[in-house]
Amino acid sequence: MTKGNRRKDSSANINFSKKSRGRKRRKRLNMKKILLLLLIVVTIGGCAKIALAYRHEQEIARIETENKEKLKKLLENNQDSQKVVGQKKEFKEKVGVDAQKVWNALNAYDYDNGGKKEVFLTFDDGPSTTNTPKVLEILKNNGVKGTFFVIGRSLRMDGAPEILKQIYEEGHAIGNHSYSHDYSYLYPSRVLNMNNFLEDFNKNSELINKSLGMDNFSTRVIRCPGGQLSWKETTPLNEYMIKNNMASIDWNALNGDAEGAKKNADQLYDFAVKSSAGNNLIVLLMHDTYGKEETVKYLDKMIKYYKSNGYEFKTLV
Ligand SMILES: [Zn+2]
């Protein structure tokens, strides 16, 4: 072998081992790529699984929350459907009117009630065992409903709770007119005392429920003894009424059965007719408590007067 051939041989060997090392490196590189790819595939798979499980959990939580809310609403609706506010439902739907709207209308300048004639017969200070049953009979015979603003002082009398039940059963509305009806307690020095007022009205509210034997009854309508407009600093009462979705209502007509000299049935009729004149919307103040026998005597004629003049009979709720 010549010197030149030996050089050729050795360079060929070098080339061969270079090629072989290159192949091995490529092989290793490919293996690394495959492993990396596998790792990526496994990682992506794992992540996808985790994401899926997370989404699944979220979905379950969402459904659970939704179901809880549905159940809560269902329970609330059920409780609401069992609540009775002011008047037996079937009658309230027919003749009940939001007392706050009526009061706002009466206080609006030149209110004409859109040509509709409506009268609200209201009876204060009862129920009495002497006159209220007769009032109820007259209302029944005329097929009309009224609103009874009851007081605790009358309700605690023997036999009064039964009459309140009758008022309710026969479809009339019930309003709260305080427990004591005591001006000096409710409005010392003619100024509204909110603490005394609320204590007294809440006490009567409890007595109304006890008398009716219903814990699901409430009334949102109150009438201040003496009328709210007679007293000073009643703004806190207005604020309380708005906040609690309640209404305080006075009247815009009266038969005078608690004012001035005692009147007989004819005089009460004349008084009420005069007082109602020119009004399409009338809230008539009367009393069904003890000593109001003349009111019982005049009532039928009064109802017929409103009927013949085209008035519809409504209740305050
Ligand atoms: Zn009164």
Short mmCIF file of C-alpha atoms and ligand atoms in Angstrom, two decimals:
data_model
loop_
_atom_site.label_atom_id
_atom_site.label_comp_id
_atom_site.label_asym_id
_atom_site.label_seq_id
_atom_site.Cartn_x
_atom_site.Cartn_y
_atom_site.Cartn_z
CA MET A 1 0.00 0.00 0.00
CA THR A 2 1.32 3.33 -0.95
CA LYS A 3 1.42 6.24 1.42
CA GLY A 4 -1.31 7.94 -0.64
CA ASN A 5 -3.65 4.91 -0.46
CA ARG A 6 -3.24 4.65 3.29
CA ARG A 7 -4.27 8.30 3.58
CA LYS A 8 -7.32 7.63 1.42
CA ASP A 9 -8.26 4.64 3.56
CA SER A 10 -7.97 6.45 6.81
CA SER A 11 -9.99 9.42 5.51
CA ALA A 12 -12.68 6.94 4.36
CA ASN A 13 -12.73 5.47 7.85
CA ILE A 14 -13.05 8.88 9.32
CA ASN A 15 -15.90 9.67 6.93
CA PHE A 16 -17.63 6.40 7.81
CA SER A 17 -17.44 6.96 11.55
CA LYS A 18 -18.64 10.59 11.04
CA LYS A 19 -21.64 9.30 9.06
CA SER A 20 -22.35 6.67 11.67
CA ARG A 21 -22.17 9.23 14.50
CA GLY A 22 -24.49 11.54 12.50
CA ARG A 23 -27.06 8.77 12.05
CA LYS A 24 -26.93 7.93 15.75
CA ARG A 25 -27.37 11.60 16.65
CA ARG A 26 -30.34 11.91 14.27
CA LYS A 27 -31.79 8.71 15.72
CA ARG A 28 -31.40 10.14 19.24
CA LEU A 29 -32.91 13.40 18.09
CA ASN A 30 -35.87 11.59 16.53
CA MET A 31 -36.33 9.59 19.71
CA LYS A 32 -36.27 12.83 21.72
CA LYS A 33 -38.83 14.37 19.34
CA ILE A 34 -41.08 11.31 19.66
CA LEU A 35 -40.75 11.39 23.43
CA LEU A 36 -41.46 15.12 23.48
CA LEU A 37 -44.46 14.59 21.23
CA LEU A 38 -45.68 11.79 23.48
CA LEU A 39 -45.17 14.00 26.51
CA ILE A 40 -47.14 16.83 24.83
CA VAL A 41 -49.94 14.44 23.84
CA VAL A 42 -50.11 13.02 27.37
CA THR A 43 -49.99 16.50 28.91
CA ILE A 44 -52.69 17.88 26.58
CA GLY A 45 -54.81 14.80 27.25
CA GLY A 46 -54.38 15.25 31.00
CA CYS A 47 -55.16 18.94 30.85
CA ALA A 48 -58.22 18.31 28.70
CA LYS A 49 -59.39 15.73 31.22
CA ILE A 50 -58.88 18.17 34.10
CA ALA A 51 -60.65 20.95 32.18
CA LEU A 52 -63.54 18.63 31.38
CA ALA A 53 -63.85 17.53 35.00
CA TYR A 54 -63.72 21.18 36.10
CA ARG A 55 -66.43 22.13 33.60
CA HIS A 56 -68.51 19.19 34.74
CA GLU A 57 -68.21 20.31 38.37
CA GLN A 58 -69.11 23.87 37.41
CA GLU A 59 -72.15 22.61 35.51
CA ILE A 60 -73.30 20.59 38.54
CA ALA A 61 -72.83 23.61 40.83
CA ARG A 62 -74.81 25.80 38.40
CA ILE A 63 -77.68 23.30 38.23
CA GLU A 64 -77.68 22.96 42.03
CA THR A 65 -77.87 26.76 42.46
CA GLU A 66 -80.63 26.97 39.87
CA ASN A 67 -82.63 24.25 41.57
CA LYS A 68 -82.19 25.89 44.98
CA GLU A 69 -83.45 29.20 43.57
CA LYS A 70 -86.42 27.50 41.90
CA LEU A 71 -87.32 25.77 45.16
CA LYS A 72 -86.99 29.05 47.10
CA LYS A 73 -89.31 30.82 44.63
CA LEU A 74 -91.80 27.98 44.77
CA LEU A 75 -91.86 28.13 48.58
CA GLU A 76 -92.20 31.92 48.54
CA ASN A 77 -95.05 31.77 46.00
CA ASN A 78 -96.75 29.14 48.09
CA GLN A 79 -96.43 31.31 51.20
CA ASP A 80 -97.66 34.36 49.25
CA SER A 81 -100.63 32.47 47.87
CA GLN A 82 -101.66 31.62 51.41
CA LYS A 83 -101.42 35.20 52.64
CA VAL A 84 -104.64 37.20 52.90
CA VAL A 85 -104.28 40.98 52.77
CA GLY A 86 -107.24 43.09 53.84
CA GLN A 87 -110.10 41.08 52.40
CA LYS A 88 -111.06 37.57 51.31
CA LYS A 89 -109.42 37.02 47.90
CA GLU A 90 -112.49 36.31 45.77
CA PHE A 91 -114.12 39.60 46.88
CA LYS A 92 -110.91 41.62 46.81
CA GLU A 93 -110.46 40.72 43.14
CA LYS A 94 -113.94 42.07 42.37
CA VAL A 95 -114.22 45.22 44.48
CA GLY A 96 -110.87 45.91 46.19
CA VAL A 97 -109.00 49.11 45.29
CA ASP A 98 -105.53 50.15 46.46
CA ALA A 99 -106.24 52.56 49.34
CA GLN A 100 -103.09 54.58 48.62
CA LYS A 101 -104.27 55.27 45.04
CA VAL A 102 -107.68 56.32 46.33
CA TRP A 103 -106.14 58.67 48.88
CA ASN A 104 -103.77 60.15 46.30
CA ALA A 105 -106.74 60.72 43.98
CA LEU A 106 -108.78 62.41 46.69
CA ASN A 107 -105.88 64.77 47.39
CA ALA A 108 -105.22 65.59 43.74
CA TYR A 109 -106.66 68.90 42.60
CA ASP A 110 -109.91 68.55 40.61
CA TYR A 111 -109.77 64.74 40.38
CA ASP A 112 -112.68 63.40 38.29
CA ASN A 113 -112.03 59.59 38.41
CA GLY A 114 -112.24 59.36 34.61
CA GLY A 115 -116.04 59.71 34.69
CA LYS A 116 -116.40 56.59 36.88
CA LYS A 117 -118.55 56.90 40.00
CA GLU A 118 -117.25 54.94 42.98
CA VAL A 119 -118.17 54.99 46.66
CA PHE A 120 -116.31 53.42 49.58
CA LEU A 121 -118.57 52.88 52.58
CA THR A 122 -116.38 52.91 55.69
CA PHE A 123 -117.43 51.99 59.23
CA ASP A 124 -115.20 53.03 62.13
CA ASP A 125 -114.72 52.10 65.78
CA GLY A 126 -116.46 48.69 65.69
CA PRO A 127 -117.22 45.94 65.65
CA SER A 128 -120.11 46.31 68.10
CA THR A 129 -122.38 43.47 69.09
CA THR A 130 -125.37 45.80 68.83
CA ASN A 131 -125.04 47.62 65.48
CA THR A 132 -122.47 45.80 63.32
CA PRO A 133 -124.65 42.69 62.75
CA LYS A 134 -127.46 44.95 61.52
CA VAL A 135 -125.08 46.88 59.25
CA LEU A 136 -123.89 43.57 57.81
CA GLU A 137 -127.45 42.51 57.11
CA ILE A 138 -128.22 45.75 55.25
CA LEU A 139 -125.03 45.43 53.17
CA LYS A 140 -125.90 41.83 52.36
CA ASN A 141 -129.48 42.70 51.32
CA ASN A 142 -128.12 45.37 48.98
CA GLY A 143 -125.33 43.14 47.62
CA VAL A 144 -122.59 45.65 48.43
CA LYS A 145 -119.29 45.51 50.32
CA GLY A 146 -117.78 47.96 52.79
CA THR A 147 -114.57 48.57 54.73
CA PHE A 148 -114.52 48.18 58.53
CA PHE A 149 -111.87 50.13 60.46
CA VAL A 150 -111.86 48.18 63.68
CA ILE A 151 -110.38 49.13 67.07
CA GLY A 152 -108.97 46.93 69.84
CA ARG A 153 -111.20 48.52 72.45
CA SER A 154 -114.25 47.11 70.62
CA LEU A 155 -112.62 43.86 69.53
CA ARG A 156 -111.81 42.76 73.08
CA MET A 157 -115.52 42.77 74.01
CA ASP A 158 -117.34 39.46 74.39
CA GLY A 159 -118.80 38.31 71.09
CA ALA A 160 -116.83 40.83 68.97
CA PRO A 161 -114.37 38.32 67.45
CA GLU A 162 -117.31 36.34 66.02
CA ILE A 163 -118.61 39.50 64.35
CA LEU A 164 -115.17 40.25 62.90
CA LYS A 165 -115.15 36.73 61.45
CA GLN A 166 -118.56 37.42 59.91
CA ILE A 167 -117.26 40.71 58.42
CA TYR A 168 -114.42 38.75 56.84
CA GLU A 169 -116.50 35.78 55.68
CA GLU A 170 -119.11 38.00 54.03
CA GLY A 171 -116.39 39.59 51.92
CA HIS A 172 -115.86 43.02 53.48
CA ALA A 173 -112.45 44.62 53.90
CA ILE A 174 -110.82 45.09 57.32
CA GLY A 175 -108.66 48.10 58.21
CA ASN A 176 -106.71 48.87 61.38
CA HIS A 177 -107.96 51.89 63.36
CA SER A 178 -105.65 51.47 66.43
CA TYR A 179 -106.05 49.55 69.67
CA SER A 180 -106.74 52.35 72.14
CA HIS A 181 -108.26 55.12 69.96
CA ASP A 182 -106.70 57.38 72.57
CA TYR A 183 -105.79 60.78 71.12
CA SER A 184 -103.65 61.79 74.13
CA TYR A 185 -101.54 58.62 73.79
CA LEU A 186 -101.22 58.63 69.98
CA TYR A 187 -100.82 62.40 69.56
CA PRO A 188 -99.74 64.06 72.85
CA SER A 189 -100.13 67.87 72.49
CA ARG A 190 -101.62 67.10 69.04
CA VAL A 191 -98.23 65.87 67.75
CA LEU A 192 -97.91 62.34 66.39
CA ASN A 193 -95.87 60.07 68.70
CA MET A 194 -94.57 57.46 66.30
CA ASN A 195 -93.46 54.97 68.99
CA ASN A 196 -96.82 55.00 70.74
CA PHE A 197 -98.61 54.94 67.41
CA LEU A 198 -96.78 51.86 66.10
CA GLU A 199 -97.07 50.05 69.43
CA ASP A 200 -100.82 50.68 69.49
CA PHE A 201 -101.48 49.73 65.86
CA ASN A 202 -99.32 46.59 66.10
CA LYS A 203 -101.20 45.54 69.23
CA ASN A 204 -104.47 45.89 67.32
CA SER A 205 -103.07 44.04 64.34
CA GLU A 206 -102.28 41.06 66.60
CA LEU A 207 -105.76 41.21 68.10
CA ILE A 208 -107.34 41.24 64.62
CA ASN A 209 -105.47 38.03 63.72
CA LYS A 210 -106.31 36.41 67.03
CA SER A 211 -109.98 37.34 66.63
CA LEU A 212 -110.11 35.98 63.08
CA GLY A 213 -108.18 32.88 64.14
CA MET A 214 -105.87 33.45 61.15
CA ASP A 215 -102.11 33.93 61.34
CA ASN A 216 -101.88 34.55 57.57
CA PHE A 217 -104.08 37.67 57.61
CA SER A 218 -102.78 41.21 57.51
CA THR A 219 -104.15 44.56 56.46
CA ARG A 220 -102.10 47.28 54.81
CA VAL A 221 -104.77 49.92 55.32
CA ILE A 222 -104.96 52.04 58.45
CA ARG A 223 -107.07 55.00 59.51
CA CYS A 224 -105.75 57.37 62.16
CA PRO A 225 -108.23 58.00 64.99
CA GLY A 226 -109.53 61.51 64.34
CA GLY A 227 -108.10 61.40 60.77
CA GLN A 228 -104.44 61.92 59.87
CA LEU A 229 -105.04 65.47 58.66
CA SER A 230 -106.11 66.54 62.18
CA TRP A 231 -102.64 66.03 63.70
CA LYS A 232 -99.23 67.65 63.51
CA GLU A 233 -95.89 66.25 62.32
CA THR A 234 -97.25 63.14 60.59
CA THR A 235 -94.46 62.97 57.98
CA PRO A 236 -92.77 59.99 59.75
CA LEU A 237 -96.05 58.10 59.38
CA ASN A 238 -96.16 58.79 55.63
CA GLU A 239 -92.56 57.59 55.33
CA TYR A 240 -93.35 54.44 57.33
CA MET A 241 -96.39 53.71 55.15
CA ILE A 242 -94.40 54.01 51.91
CA LYS A 243 -91.53 51.91 53.27
CA ASN A 244 -93.89 49.12 54.39
CA ASN A 245 -96.25 49.22 51.40
CA MET A 246 -99.11 50.37 53.62
CA ALA A 247 -101.68 53.14 53.29
CA SER A 248 -103.24 55.61 55.72
CA ILE A 249 -106.57 56.96 54.54
CA ASP A 250 -109.03 59.55 55.86
CA TRP A 251 -112.33 60.41 54.07
CA ASN A 252 -113.82 63.09 51.84
CA ALA A 253 -117.49 62.70 52.87
CA LEU A 254 -119.31 61.93 56.12
CA ASN A 255 -122.78 61.42 57.56
CA GLY A 256 -121.92 63.35 60.72
CA ASP A 257 -122.81 60.51 63.12
CA ALA A 258 -119.87 61.43 65.37
CA GLU A 259 -119.79 65.20 64.84
CA GLY A 260 -121.83 67.91 66.56
CA ALA A 261 -125.29 67.30 67.99
CA LYS A 262 -126.75 63.83 67.76
CA LYS A 263 -128.66 63.43 64.48
CA ASN A 264 -131.57 61.22 63.58
CA ALA A 265 -131.60 58.95 60.51
CA ASP A 266 -133.08 61.64 58.20
CA GLN A 267 -130.52 64.21 59.32
CA LEU A 268 -127.68 61.74 58.76
CA TYR A 269 -129.01 61.08 55.26
CA ASP A 270 -129.19 64.80 54.41
CA PHE A 271 -125.73 65.36 55.84
CA ALA A 272 -124.20 62.53 53.78
CA VAL A 273 -125.97 63.55 50.55
CA LYS A 274 -124.74 67.13 50.93
CA SER A 275 -121.26 65.92 51.80
CA SER A 276 -121.13 63.62 48.74
CA ALA A 277 -122.42 66.19 46.24
CA GLY A 278 -120.23 66.76 43.19
CA ASN A 279 -117.81 63.91 43.94
CA ASN A 280 -117.28 60.99 41.59
CA LEU A 281 -114.97 59.33 44.09
CA ILE A 282 -116.37 59.15 47.62
CA VAL A 283 -114.89 57.73 50.82
CA LEU A 284 -117.78 58.05 53.26
CA LEU A 285 -117.07 58.05 57.00
CA MET A 286 -119.64 56.35 59.26
CA HIS A 287 -119.59 54.53 62.60
CA ASP A 288 -120.94 51.08 63.52
CA THR A 289 -119.97 51.19 67.20
CA TYR A 290 -122.18 51.36 70.31
CA GLY A 291 -124.75 54.16 70.29
CA LYS A 292 -124.89 54.48 66.48
CA GLU A 293 -128.40 53.08 66.06
CA GLU A 294 -129.44 55.99 63.81
CA THR A 295 -126.66 55.07 61.38
CA VAL A 296 -128.16 51.58 61.12
CA LYS A 297 -131.59 53.15 60.44
CA TYR A 298 -130.37 55.48 57.67
CA LEU A 299 -127.97 53.09 55.91
CA ASP A 300 -130.37 51.33 53.52
CA LYS A 301 -131.70 54.64 52.17
CA MET A 302 -128.13 55.95 51.78
CA ILE A 303 -127.01 52.89 49.77
CA LYS A 304 -130.05 53.25 47.51
CA TYR A 305 -129.19 56.93 46.96
CA TYR A 306 -125.72 55.99 45.67
CA LYS A 307 -127.16 53.16 43.57
CA SER A 308 -129.73 55.40 41.89
CA ASN A 309 -126.97 57.91 41.15
CA GLY A 310 -124.86 55.31 39.36
CA TYR A 311 -122.15 54.67 41.96
CA GLU A 312 -120.25 51.38 42.19
CA PHE A 313 -119.44 50.11 45.69
CA LYS A 314 -115.77 49.38 46.34
CA THR A 315 -113.50 48.46 49.25
CA LEU A 316 -110.15 49.82 50.46
CA VAL A 317 -107.35 47.25 50.45
ZN ZN B 1 -112.53 56.39 65.15
#
